[in-house]
XYZ file of N, CA and C in Angstrom:
813
model
N 118.197 45.629 48.136
C 117.521 44.765 47.205
C 116.282 45.427 46.633
N 115.575 44.732 45.751
C 114.397 45.269 45.071
C 113.317 45.616 46.076
N 113.021 44.703 47.022
C 111.973 44.960 48.005
C 112.331 46.146 48.895
N 113.593 46.220 49.305
C 114.025 47.301 50.183
C 113.859 48.657 49.512
N 114.219 48.715 48.189
C 114.100 49.975 47.479
C 112.667 50.350 47.182
N 111.882 49.393 46.710
C 110.505 49.680 46.328
C 109.634 50.061 47.517
N 109.884 49.450 48.667
C 109.047 49.697 49.841
C 109.643 50.725 50.787
N 110.782 51.335 50.380
C 111.417 52.380 51.174
C 111.748 51.899 52.589
N 112.296 50.697 52.678
C 112.658 50.129 53.965
C 114.085 50.530 54.331
N 114.309 50.809 55.615
C 115.649 51.143 56.083
C 116.494 49.886 56.264
N 115.831 48.758 56.533
C 116.548 47.524 56.790
C 115.652 46.343 56.473
N 116.220 45.282 55.929
C 115.472 44.046 55.738
C 116.242 42.905 56.384
N 115.520 41.970 56.993
C 116.140 40.836 57.662
C 115.479 39.558 57.181
N 116.289 38.588 56.824
C 115.805 37.286 56.384
C 116.236 36.250 57.419
N 115.327 35.800 58.294
C 115.715 34.864 59.367
C 116.303 33.559 58.848
N 115.753 33.036 57.724
C 116.277 31.788 57.181
C 117.716 31.964 56.705
N 117.995 33.098 56.061
C 119.358 33.347 55.587
C 120.303 33.558 56.767
N 119.799 34.240 57.815
C 120.625 34.462 59.006
C 121.002 33.133 59.650
N 120.049 32.215 59.724
C 120.330 30.897 60.291
C 121.331 30.139 59.427
N 121.166 30.228 58.089
C 122.094 29.553 57.173
C 123.503 30.113 57.303
N 123.617 31.426 57.446
C 124.931 32.053 57.611
C 125.600 31.566 58.889
N 124.830 31.431 59.951
C 125.389 30.997 61.228
C 125.906 29.558 61.122
N 125.120 28.702 60.497
C 125.543 27.306 60.293
C 126.790 27.262 59.411
N 126.799 28.059 58.361
C 127.939 28.094 57.437
C 129.217 28.492 58.162
N 129.130 29.507 59.013
C 130.322 29.968 59.717
C 130.873 28.886 60.640
N 129.989 28.127 61.286
C 130.460 27.070 62.169
C 131.046 25.898 61.384
N 130.551 25.657 60.188
C 131.151 24.633 59.340
C 132.543 25.072 58.885
N 132.703 26.363 58.626
C 134.004 26.887 58.200
C 135.007 26.901 59.342
N 134.518 27.219 60.566
C 135.419 27.357 61.710
C 134.960 26.469 62.864
N 135.077 25.153 62.716
C 134.582 24.234 63.755
C 135.319 24.351 65.072
N 136.527 24.936 65.079
C 137.280 25.077 66.319
C 136.722 26.196 67.191
N 135.943 27.087 66.609
C 135.401 28.215 67.366
C 134.257 27.769 68.262
N 134.191 28.368 69.450
C 133.101 28.077 70.377
C 131.842 28.834 69.985
N 132.018 30.064 69.534
C 130.885 30.910 69.146
C 131.372 31.910 68.104
N 130.481 32.262 67.179
C 130.827 33.224 66.143
C 129.699 34.229 65.987
N 130.040 35.510 65.934
C 129.073 36.561 65.636
C 129.578 37.331 64.424
N 128.651 37.794 63.611
C 129.007 38.508 62.392
C 128.561 39.967 62.494
N 129.412 40.881 61.991
C 129.109 42.301 62.016
C 129.426 42.921 60.665
N 128.924 44.101 60.461
C 129.181 44.877 59.240
C 128.849 44.062 57.997
N 127.596 43.580 57.986
C 127.072 42.814 56.847
C 127.919 41.575 56.545
N 128.418 40.938 57.593
C 129.167 39.695 57.423
C 130.625 39.875 57.060
N 131.100 41.113 56.987
C 132.484 41.350 56.581
C 133.466 41.183 57.743
N 132.981 41.296 58.964
C 133.838 41.170 60.142
C 133.246 40.127 61.070
N 134.108 39.248 61.607
C 133.663 38.187 62.493
C 134.231 38.405 63.893
N 133.420 38.101 64.907
C 133.881 38.055 66.288
C 133.815 36.597 66.710
N 134.977 36.012 67.003
C 135.078 34.579 67.258
C 135.514 34.327 68.689
N 134.823 33.395 69.336
C 135.215 32.961 70.673
C 135.985 31.650 70.542
N 137.169 31.592 71.154
C 138.011 30.402 71.033
C 138.677 30.110 72.375
N 138.648 28.846 72.780
C 139.285 28.432 74.028
C 140.677 27.891 73.730
N 141.680 28.471 74.357
C 143.069 28.084 74.133
C 143.321 26.707 74.757
N 143.786 25.766 73.949
C 144.080 24.422 74.450
C 145.485 24.376 75.043
N 145.749 23.322 75.818
C 147.056 23.200 76.473
C 148.185 23.029 75.475
N 147.893 22.430 74.322
C 148.922 22.203 73.317
C 149.025 23.324 72.292
N 148.239 24.372 72.457
C 148.196 25.459 71.482
C 149.485 26.271 71.503
N 149.949 26.713 70.329
C 151.124 27.587 70.274
C 150.859 28.972 70.858
N 149.597 29.244 71.189
C 149.262 30.519 71.811
C 149.704 30.582 73.269
N 149.842 29.421 73.905
C 150.184 29.368 75.329
C 151.565 29.976 75.569
N 151.603 30.942 76.470
C 152.875 31.568 76.841
C 153.300 32.708 75.952
N 152.552 32.965 74.893
C 152.918 34.031 73.959
C 152.185 35.318 74.301
N 152.850 36.453 74.117
C 152.192 37.741 74.276
C 151.493 38.098 72.967
N 150.574 39.035 73.031
C 149.858 39.444 71.816
C 150.800 40.118 70.816
N 151.801 40.855 71.328
C 152.804 41.435 70.446
C 153.521 40.346 69.655
N 153.919 39.283 70.357
C 154.635 38.177 69.717
C 153.760 37.482 68.668
N 152.491 37.310 68.998
C 151.587 36.619 68.072
C 151.390 37.416 66.795
N 151.261 38.724 66.920
C 151.047 39.555 65.739
C 152.217 39.463 64.767
N 153.427 39.381 65.283
C 154.596 39.299 64.407
C 154.845 37.870 63.936
N 154.516 36.882 64.772
C 154.795 35.488 64.445
C 153.794 34.914 63.451
N 152.507 35.226 63.620
C 151.467 34.592 62.806
C 151.256 35.268 61.461
N 151.634 36.538 61.352
C 151.445 37.281 60.104
C 149.979 37.261 59.662
N 149.091 37.493 60.626
C 147.651 37.520 60.389
C 147.096 38.817 60.953
N 146.170 39.434 60.239
C 145.555 40.670 60.707
C 144.358 40.344 61.593
N 144.553 40.391 62.906
C 143.477 40.091 63.838
C 143.674 40.916 65.101
N 142.608 41.002 65.883
C 142.649 41.735 67.144
C 142.034 40.875 68.236
N 142.785 40.634 69.315
C 142.225 39.983 70.495
C 141.632 41.085 71.354
N 140.320 41.204 71.317
C 139.670 42.341 71.970
C 139.321 42.077 73.429
N 139.287 40.793 73.832
C 138.986 40.466 75.226
C 139.477 39.057 75.530
N 139.779 38.828 76.807
C 140.196 37.501 77.279
C 139.455 37.199 78.567
N 138.866 36.018 78.628
C 138.185 35.574 79.842
C 139.059 34.510 80.493
N 139.553 34.807 81.708
C 140.453 33.895 82.416
C 139.901 33.626 83.809
N 139.562 32.357 84.055
C 139.016 31.932 85.351
C 137.847 32.814 85.774
N 136.979 33.123 84.801
C 135.775 33.890 85.084
C 135.961 35.392 85.130
N 137.195 35.862 84.969
C 137.470 37.294 85.016
C 137.811 37.816 83.631
N 137.155 38.892 83.232
C 137.363 39.471 81.904
C 138.534 40.440 81.904
N 139.345 40.378 80.846
C 140.493 41.267 80.682
C 140.434 41.927 79.315
N 140.764 43.217 79.276
C 140.972 43.915 78.012
C 142.482 43.954 77.823
N 143.033 43.077 76.982
C 144.488 42.873 76.962
C 145.261 43.956 76.214
N 146.467 44.210 76.708
C 147.421 45.056 75.987
C 148.338 44.142 75.191
N 149.287 44.716 74.479
C 150.196 43.913 73.684
C 151.086 43.010 74.505
N 151.286 43.354 75.783
C 152.153 42.550 76.654
C 151.396 41.435 77.375
N 150.104 41.328 77.116
C 149.302 40.301 77.789
C 149.734 38.919 77.289
N 150.015 38.004 78.242
C 150.475 36.666 77.893
C 149.319 35.673 78.043
N 149.091 34.871 77.025
C 147.983 33.925 77.024
C 148.360 32.636 77.747
N 147.363 32.044 78.407
C 147.532 30.774 79.113
C 146.546 29.751 78.567
N 146.806 28.477 78.842
C 145.859 27.421 78.491
C 144.538 27.659 79.194
N 143.458 27.348 78.531
C 142.086 27.479 79.023
C 141.570 28.921 79.004
N 142.396 29.871 78.537
C 141.875 31.226 78.336
C 140.817 31.183 77.236
N 139.754 31.943 77.425
C 138.747 32.114 76.375
C 139.015 33.470 75.736
N 139.429 33.451 74.470
C 139.794 34.690 73.801
C 138.736 35.063 72.768
N 138.578 36.362 72.571
C 137.602 36.880 71.613
C 138.378 37.633 70.530
N 138.296 37.116 69.307
C 139.106 37.602 68.199
C 138.205 38.285 67.170
N 138.633 39.441 66.709
C 137.918 40.156 65.653
C 138.810 40.227 64.418
N 138.243 39.853 63.261
C 138.991 39.906 62.004
C 138.029 39.673 60.851
N 138.502 39.905 59.639
C 137.724 39.549 58.467
C 137.712 38.031 58.320
N 136.717 37.519 57.590
C 136.525 36.071 57.506
C 137.768 35.345 56.993
N 138.411 35.878 55.956
C 139.594 35.202 55.411
C 140.761 35.219 56.398
N 140.824 36.264 57.233
C 141.886 36.337 58.237
C 141.615 35.374 59.388
N 140.335 35.136 59.697
C 139.997 34.144 60.717
C 140.465 32.763 60.265
N 140.241 32.451 58.990
C 140.706 31.176 58.446
C 142.220 31.062 58.565
N 142.935 32.122 58.212
C 144.390 32.123 58.304
C 144.855 31.984 59.752
N 144.133 32.604 60.668
C 144.487 32.512 62.088
C 144.410 31.067 62.578
N 143.285 30.391 62.275
C 143.128 29.009 62.731
C 144.144 28.081 62.063
N 144.458 28.353 60.802
C 145.491 27.557 60.138
C 146.844 27.764 60.825
N 147.155 29.011 61.161
C 148.456 29.344 61.738
C 148.668 28.705 63.108
N 147.608 28.537 63.883
C 147.764 27.961 65.226
C 147.472 26.458 65.242
N 147.248 25.873 64.059
C 147.046 24.435 63.983
C 145.664 23.972 64.388
N 144.697 24.882 64.434
C 143.328 24.521 64.826
C 142.446 24.270 63.616
N 143.071 24.220 62.444
C 142.320 24.000 61.199
C 142.735 22.687 60.558
N 143.296 21.774 61.401
C 143.819 20.516 60.877
C 142.715 19.562 60.443
N 141.550 19.656 61.061
C 140.437 18.766 60.734
C 139.223 19.571 60.283
N 139.334 20.272 59.157
C 138.199 21.062 58.683
C 137.055 20.165 58.235
N 135.863 20.718 58.248
C 134.697 19.971 57.771
C 134.807 19.815 56.264
N 134.734 18.575 55.804
C 134.797 18.294 54.379
C 133.497 17.677 53.866
N 132.832 16.905 54.716
C 131.598 16.230 54.314
C 130.497 16.524 55.328
N 129.362 16.982 54.840
C 128.243 17.316 55.715
C 126.965 16.710 55.159
N 126.135 16.203 56.048
C 124.816 15.699 55.667
C 123.764 16.657 56.215
N 122.878 17.094 55.343
C 121.832 18.046 55.708
C 120.483 17.341 55.631
N 119.810 17.209 56.758
C 118.495 16.570 56.807
C 117.426 17.637 56.658
N 116.807 17.699 55.490
C 115.801 18.718 55.213
C 116.262 19.631 54.097
N 115.379 19.887 53.130
C 115.762 20.682 51.967
C 114.969 21.962 51.820
N 114.587 22.572 52.939
C 113.797 23.798 52.896
C 114.624 25.039 52.609
N 114.094 26.195 53.006
C 114.740 27.461 52.662
C 116.118 27.607 53.290
N 116.267 27.195 54.552
C 117.573 27.322 55.200
C 118.601 26.474 54.459
N 118.214 25.255 54.079
C 119.118 24.385 53.323
C 119.464 25.017 51.979
N 118.491 25.656 51.339
C 118.710 26.300 50.039
C 119.746 27.414 50.170
N 119.582 28.263 51.191
C 120.545 29.342 51.413
C 121.910 28.773 51.813
N 121.902 27.720 52.613
C 123.161 27.117 53.044
C 123.935 26.559 51.857
N 123.237 25.916 50.930
C 123.902 25.385 49.744
C 124.500 26.509 48.891
N 123.832 27.650 48.843
C 124.379 28.787 48.094
C 125.701 29.244 48.699
N 125.803 29.193 50.027
C 127.024 29.593 50.709
C 128.127 28.547 50.559
N 127.734 27.269 50.532
C 128.714 26.189 50.421
C 129.212 25.987 48.994
N 128.528 26.595 48.052
C 128.767 26.329 46.625
C 130.231 26.489 46.219
N 130.889 27.535 46.702
C 132.259 27.826 46.292
C 133.293 27.394 47.331
N 132.938 26.470 48.203
C 133.870 25.950 49.195
C 134.245 24.517 48.833
N 135.125 23.933 49.633
C 135.544 22.546 49.424
C 134.691 21.568 50.227
N 133.631 22.077 50.848
C 132.766 21.222 51.658
C 131.778 20.493 50.749
N 131.782 19.167 50.834
C 130.841 18.346 50.059
C 129.599 18.099 50.903
N 128.435 18.227 50.281
C 127.194 18.097 51.051
C 126.234 17.108 50.407
N 125.464 16.452 51.264
C 124.375 15.578 50.845
C 123.103 16.102 51.508
N 122.109 16.440 50.707
C 120.830 16.928 51.235
C 119.797 15.820 51.086
N 119.091 15.518 52.175
C 118.052 14.487 52.156
C 116.712 15.124 52.494
N 115.743 14.929 51.612
C 114.413 15.496 51.841
C 113.382 14.585 51.171
N 112.200 14.528 51.755
C 111.154 13.646 51.223
C 110.294 14.319 50.160
N 110.430 15.638 49.999
C 109.636 16.382 49.034
C 110.328 16.357 47.672
N 109.700 15.756 46.670
C 110.319 15.594 45.358
C 110.587 16.936 44.675
N 109.691 17.898 44.845
C 109.870 19.198 44.205
C 111.066 19.934 44.806
N 111.195 19.861 46.135
C 112.357 20.468 46.779
C 113.644 19.828 46.272
N 113.634 18.513 46.190
C 114.817 17.787 45.723
C 115.183 18.179 44.299
N 114.169 18.276 43.449
C 114.415 18.653 42.055
C 115.024 20.045 41.969
N 114.475 20.996 42.728
C 114.963 22.371 42.692
C 116.407 22.457 43.173
N 116.725 21.763 44.273
C 118.084 21.784 44.796
C 119.066 21.148 43.813
N 118.660 20.015 43.235
C 119.535 19.291 42.306
C 119.806 20.108 41.044
N 118.818 20.887 40.602
C 118.987 21.689 39.398
C 119.772 22.974 39.653
N 119.816 23.399 40.911
C 120.438 24.683 41.237
C 121.868 24.543 41.730
N 122.146 23.502 42.534
C 123.456 23.375 43.164
C 124.084 22.011 42.854
N 125.415 21.927 42.935
C 126.109 20.671 42.606
C 126.149 19.667 43.755
N 125.345 19.879 44.780
C 125.331 18.958 45.913
C 124.635 17.646 45.517
N 124.868 16.611 46.320
C 124.142 15.355 46.152
C 122.793 15.484 46.840
N 121.716 15.163 46.123
C 120.368 15.276 46.676
C 119.728 13.893 46.691
N 119.221 13.491 47.846
C 118.582 12.193 48.010
C 117.129 12.417 48.416
N 116.208 11.844 47.661
C 114.788 11.977 47.984
C 114.389 10.808 48.878
N 114.117 11.113 50.131
C 113.758 10.078 51.096
C 113.502 10.701 52.447
N 113.200 9.889 53.429
C 112.889 10.353 54.782
C 114.188 10.699 55.511
N 114.451 11.982 55.785
C 115.715 12.370 56.415
C 115.819 11.982 57.884
N 114.732 11.468 58.455
C 114.789 11.035 59.850
C 114.946 9.520 59.969
N 115.140 8.845 58.848
C 115.280 7.398 58.849
C 116.748 7.030 59.007
N 117.060 6.325 60.089
C 118.455 6.038 60.402
C 119.136 5.206 59.316
N 118.431 4.232 58.758
C 119.033 3.376 57.744
C 119.446 4.184 56.516
N 118.641 5.194 56.147
C 118.976 6.032 55.004
C 120.200 6.901 55.320
N 120.222 7.458 56.525
C 121.366 8.270 56.924
C 122.653 7.455 56.921
N 122.567 6.224 57.393
C 123.743 5.359 57.409
C 124.194 5.012 55.997
N 123.233 4.783 55.104
C 123.593 4.448 53.724
C 124.241 5.623 53.010
N 123.948 6.849 53.459
C 124.542 8.040 52.851
C 125.812 8.480 53.573
N 126.248 7.693 54.577
C 127.549 7.948 55.199
C 127.536 8.819 56.424
N 126.460 8.790 57.228
C 126.419 9.601 58.435
C 127.554 9.248 59.391
N 127.975 7.972 59.364
C 129.058 7.543 60.260
C 130.417 8.064 59.806
N 130.520 8.532 58.560
C 131.780 9.060 58.046
C 131.747 10.581 57.883
N 130.591 11.173 58.024
C 130.457 12.618 57.821
C 131.122 13.398 58.957
N 131.614 14.573 58.617
C 132.227 15.448 59.619
C 131.187 16.288 60.346
N 130.020 16.478 59.723
C 128.994 17.334 60.320
C 127.611 16.880 59.884
N 126.644 17.121 60.746
C 125.244 16.792 60.469
C 124.395 17.995 60.834
N 123.538 18.426 59.899
C 122.673 19.585 60.124
C 121.221 19.136 60.025
N 120.455 19.309 61.085
C 119.047 18.900 61.093
C 118.164 20.097 60.779
N 117.635 20.142 59.563
C 116.737 21.213 59.127
C 115.411 20.642 58.655
N 115.094 19.457 59.119
C 113.884 18.782 58.690
C 112.632 19.440 59.251
N 111.519 19.270 58.531
C 110.234 19.790 58.993
C 109.556 18.837 59.976
N 110.201 17.743 60.311
C 109.595 16.754 61.211
C 109.301 17.381 62.564
N 108.292 16.844 63.254
C 107.945 17.387 64.561
C 109.040 17.057 65.575
N 108.946 17.714 66.712
C 110.000 17.606 67.723
C 110.183 16.177 68.210
N 109.099 15.440 68.341
C 109.199 14.060 68.827
C 109.987 13.201 67.854
N 109.764 13.411 66.569
C 110.490 12.629 65.574
C 111.965 12.994 65.567
N 112.252 14.283 65.774
C 113.635 14.712 65.856
C 114.315 14.087 67.074
N 113.578 13.986 68.170
C 114.129 13.361 69.368
C 114.430 11.885 69.131
N 113.557 11.223 68.389
C 113.798 9.819 68.064
C 115.056 9.685 67.204
N 115.208 10.605 66.245
C 116.394 10.601 65.410
C 117.639 10.841 66.256
N 117.531 11.735 67.207
C 118.658 12.030 68.090
C 119.119 10.777 68.827
N 118.178 10.007 69.344
C 118.528 8.787 70.075
C 119.191 7.767 69.158
N 118.693 7.644 67.932
C 119.252 6.682 66.998
C 120.681 7.061 66.599
N 120.894 8.355 66.328
C 122.225 8.798 65.919
C 123.212 8.773 67.069
N 122.705 8.959 68.262
C 123.589 8.946 69.427
C 124.288 7.601 69.549
N 123.618 6.554 69.166
C 124.212 5.217 69.233
C 125.283 5.035 68.170
N 125.222 5.864 67.104
C 126.193 5.751 66.019
C 127.400 6.644 66.277
N 127.177 7.923 66.368
C 128.234 8.877 66.695
C 127.596 10.217 67.037
N 127.654 10.588 68.287
C 127.050 11.858 68.651
C 127.314 12.165 70.101
N 127.131 13.412 70.427
C 127.055 13.828 71.819
C 125.664 14.409 71.984
N 124.971 13.998 73.006
C 123.549 14.308 73.137
C 123.275 15.806 73.164
N 124.111 16.582 73.851
C 123.821 18.016 73.965
C 123.982 18.717 72.634
N 124.874 18.219 71.755
C 125.046 18.832 70.445
C 123.824 18.589 69.572
N 123.277 17.396 69.615
C 122.087 17.097 68.828
C 120.888 17.895 69.321
N 120.846 18.140 70.633
C 119.751 18.961 71.165
C 119.846 20.374 70.618
N 121.075 20.897 70.487
C 121.271 22.231 69.918
C 120.848 22.267 68.452
N 121.164 21.201 67.722
C 120.771 21.127 66.318
C 119.248 21.136 66.193
N 118.587 20.385 67.079
C 117.126 20.340 67.035
C 116.519 21.709 67.313
N 117.127 22.460 68.237
C 116.617 23.804 68.537
C 116.857 24.766 67.376
N 117.946 24.549 66.646
C 118.289 25.477 65.566
C 117.213 25.545 64.493
N 116.565 24.412 64.213
C 115.568 24.402 63.147
C 114.315 25.189 63.511
N 114.148 25.532 64.810
C 112.939 26.253 65.217
C 113.121 27.768 65.256
N 114.309 28.261 64.897
C 114.553 29.700 64.993
C 113.610 30.516 64.117
N 113.338 30.043 62.915
C 112.496 30.806 61.996
C 111.070 30.928 62.510
N 110.484 29.806 62.916
C 109.116 29.842 63.435
C 109.025 30.719 64.674
N 110.021 30.616 65.549
C 110.004 31.407 66.782
C 110.082 32.899 66.464
N 110.942 33.263 65.506
C 111.108 34.673 65.153
C 109.840 35.249 64.526
N 109.252 34.501 63.613
C 108.039 34.986 62.960
C 106.856 35.056 63.924
N 106.732 34.075 64.795
C 105.645 34.092 65.779
C 105.766 35.308 66.682
N 106.996 35.623 67.067
C 107.228 36.780 67.927
C 106.862 38.078 67.214
N 107.310 38.213 65.970
C 107.115 39.482 65.269
C 105.656 39.710 64.893
N 104.883 38.643 64.699
C 103.462 38.805 64.399
C 102.730 39.486 65.549
N 103.144 39.168 66.779
C 102.528 39.810 67.933
C 102.995 41.227 68.151
N 104.046 41.623 67.461
C 104.613 42.964 67.603
C 104.028 43.941 66.583
N 103.504 43.415 65.479
C 103.032 44.258 64.385
C 101.759 45.026 64.752
N 101.693 46.245 64.271
C 100.485 47.066 64.384
C 100.574 48.158 63.323
N 99.448 48.797 62.967
C 99.478 49.826 61.914
C 100.428 50.986 62.216
N 100.720 51.248 63.490
C 101.553 52.400 63.852
C 103.036 52.076 63.921
N 103.382 50.806 63.800
C 104.788 50.413 63.922
C 105.521 50.660 62.610
N 106.700 51.311 62.693
C 107.486 51.596 61.502
C 108.270 50.362 61.059
N 108.637 50.355 59.763
C 109.401 49.222 59.230
C 110.707 49.020 59.973
N 111.401 50.143 60.303
C 112.694 50.040 60.979
C 112.529 49.432 62.368
N 111.379 49.738 63.030
C 111.131 49.172 64.357
C 110.916 47.663 64.283
N 110.205 47.235 63.218
C 109.979 45.798 63.020
C 111.312 45.090 62.794
N 112.147 45.688 61.930
C 113.440 45.069 61.623
C 114.317 44.975 62.853
N 114.355 46.057 63.638
C 115.190 46.066 64.844
C 114.677 45.080 65.891
N 113.348 44.991 66.045
C 112.777 44.055 67.008
C 113.089 42.611 66.616
N 113.006 42.338 65.309
C 113.289 40.988 64.834
C 114.756 40.625 65.056
N 115.650 41.579 64.754
C 117.076 41.303 64.964
C 117.377 41.140 66.449
N 116.762 41.989 67.294
C 116.977 41.884 68.737
C 116.518 40.536 69.262
N 115.352 40.084 68.799
C 114.821 38.787 69.239
C 115.767 37.659 68.848
N 116.275 37.704 67.612
C 117.150 36.635 67.136
C 118.461 36.607 67.903
N 119.015 37.792 68.177
C 120.278 37.827 68.921
C 120.066 37.436 70.382
N 118.954 37.875 70.973
C 118.684 37.525 72.368
C 118.503 36.033 72.529
N 117.940 35.399 71.515
C 117.739 33.956 71.535
C 118.794 33.246 70.701
N 120.018 33.774 70.771
C 121.104 33.239 69.962
C 121.376 31.781 70.187
N 120.943 31.220 71.333
C 121.146 29.795 71.570
C 120.465 28.964 70.495
N 119.395 29.501 69.875
C 118.726 28.761 68.811
C 119.596 28.698 67.564
N 120.517 29.670 67.430
C 121.413 29.654 66.289
C 122.616 28.769 66.543
N 122.775 28.297 67.778
C 123.956 27.536 68.093
C 123.762 26.059 67.893
N 122.701 25.679 67.196
C 122.566 24.298 66.791
C 123.597 23.969 65.725
N 124.516 24.906 65.502
C 125.565 24.732 64.522
C 126.822 24.138 65.109
N 126.787 23.730 66.385
C 127.937 23.033 66.942
C 127.703 21.557 66.668
N 128.324 21.060 65.621
C 127.930 19.776 65.071
C 128.686 18.609 65.666
N 128.446 17.462 65.077
C 128.993 16.219 65.581
C 130.459 16.095 65.214
N 131.322 15.912 66.190
C 132.729 15.672 65.910
C 132.924 14.218 65.532
N 133.868 13.990 64.626
C 134.116 12.633 64.181
C 134.917 11.869 65.218
């Protein structure tokens, strides 16, 4: 980019965009337990738990490659706590945790082929219209996912409404009555990106739990909104006149990956 070239930087990292990408991937692949992105987002590493009714049960990797007609690699399998590096003759069982590497479009085809894409996210409510929401809307723009963004800042609402085709509501995103009026009970996913303090988010969590939620998922969502502040606070203490740009970038990426649980607030509410 312009900043990278002008400042002779080896690498640039945008924590808000990284968080938006992580949320986007989980909206695209809700069946996945965990998703990591490599090679500038071109390759995905997906963690998936094989269900008892899955067509993967009893099949060898050789059979799956010919049957599914999808370009993917099962690079590891976790079975009863023991890790396996599978060969083509490895047979999958129910409850196996498999790690799949493929391009994003092939991951979509894989989940469709095994019937794990039957209930894709179609409607999402985003509480908060800040930078992460802005980047997230850019990613959702060319998908079939419909989004409603709720924010109390009129300028943020105006900017989002003028830039993206999403529905924008100017109001308090932590108000349960407003969320209900915008269809929180019918939404497939809820993303909490509000600037509200932690106590207010906790109050919202309790209110939504009575409507439709699992408490641990909402706790993950609440943690996800703090990734940016945590990353910047950490890197400020790392900076000094002698530190190189590449060292700053690597330290920031290491911190974000080490604290990846903050990015997992993307495991949203199931309908």
